[in-house]
Coordinates of C-alpha atoms in Angstrom, one line a residue:
M87 CA -161.3 -186.5 -136.0
R88 CA -164.1 -184.9 -135.0
Y89 CA -164.5 -181.3 -134.2
K90 CA -166.9 -179.3 -131.7
V91 CA -167.3 -175.2 -131.9
H92 CA -169.1 -174.0 -128.9
C93 CA -169.8 -170.0 -128.5
I94 CA -169.8 -167.9 -125.0
D95 CA -171.8 -165.3 -124.6
V96 CA -168.9 -162.7 -123.1
N97 CA -168.3 -159.3 -121.5
E98 CA -165.4 -157.3 -120.7
K99 CA -165.9 -157.9 -116.7
N100 CA -166.2 -161.7 -116.2
I101 CA -164.5 -163.1 -119.8
E102 CA -161.3 -164.6 -117.8
K103 CA -163.6 -166.1 -115.3
Q104 CA -166.3 -168.0 -117.9
L105 CA -163.6 -168.7 -120.1
E106 CA -161.9 -170.8 -117.1
Q107 CA -165.9 -172.8 -115.3
Y108 CA -166.6 -173.2 -119.0
L109 CA -163.0 -175.1 -120.2
N110 CA -163.6 -177.0 -117.3
L111 CA -166.4 -177.9 -118.2
L112 CA -165.2 -180.2 -121.8
K113 CA -164.6 -183.5 -122.0
G114 CA -162.4 -183.2 -125.3
E115 CA -159.4 -180.9 -126.4
V116 CA -159.3 -177.3 -126.6
V117 CA -158.0 -176.4 -130.2
A118 CA -158.5 -172.6 -129.9
V119 CA -160.0 -169.8 -128.5
L120 CA -161.2 -167.0 -131.1
P121 CA -162.6 -164.2 -129.9
N122 CA -165.5 -162.5 -131.9
I123 CA -164.3 -158.9 -132.2
N124 CA -166.8 -156.0 -133.2
P125 CA -166.3 -152.8 -133.9
K126 CA -167.0 -149.3 -132.4
F127 CA -166.2 -146.7 -134.1
H128 CA -166.5 -143.3 -132.2
L129 CA -165.7 -139.3 -133.3
M130 CA -161.5 -139.5 -131.9
G131 CA -160.8 -143.1 -133.5
A132 CA -162.2 -146.3 -133.5
T133 CA -162.4 -149.2 -131.0
G134 CA -163.3 -153.0 -130.8
T135 CA -164.9 -155.4 -128.0
V136 CA -165.7 -158.9 -127.7
D137 CA -168.9 -159.9 -126.9
S138 CA -168.5 -163.8 -127.2
L139 CA -165.4 -166.5 -127.5
L140 CA -165.6 -169.1 -130.4
I141 CA -164.1 -172.4 -128.5
V142 CA -163.3 -175.6 -131.0
E143 CA -163.0 -178.6 -129.5
K144 CA -161.3 -182.0 -130.3
L145 CA -163.8 -184.9 -130.0
R146 CA -161.8 -188.4 -129.6

């Protein structure tokens, strides 16, 4: 079994559309979709933003 990891850059506004388009282009089976979250610290607390997605594809 072989696996391939893809990375797509996204922002919070277009994440669904970009993920859908990319998944429809893949030929193998999708094993996992992992968000890459960057923490941001503010005076009132901390938040996180998704800047990219890692997609694990299982190839035949």
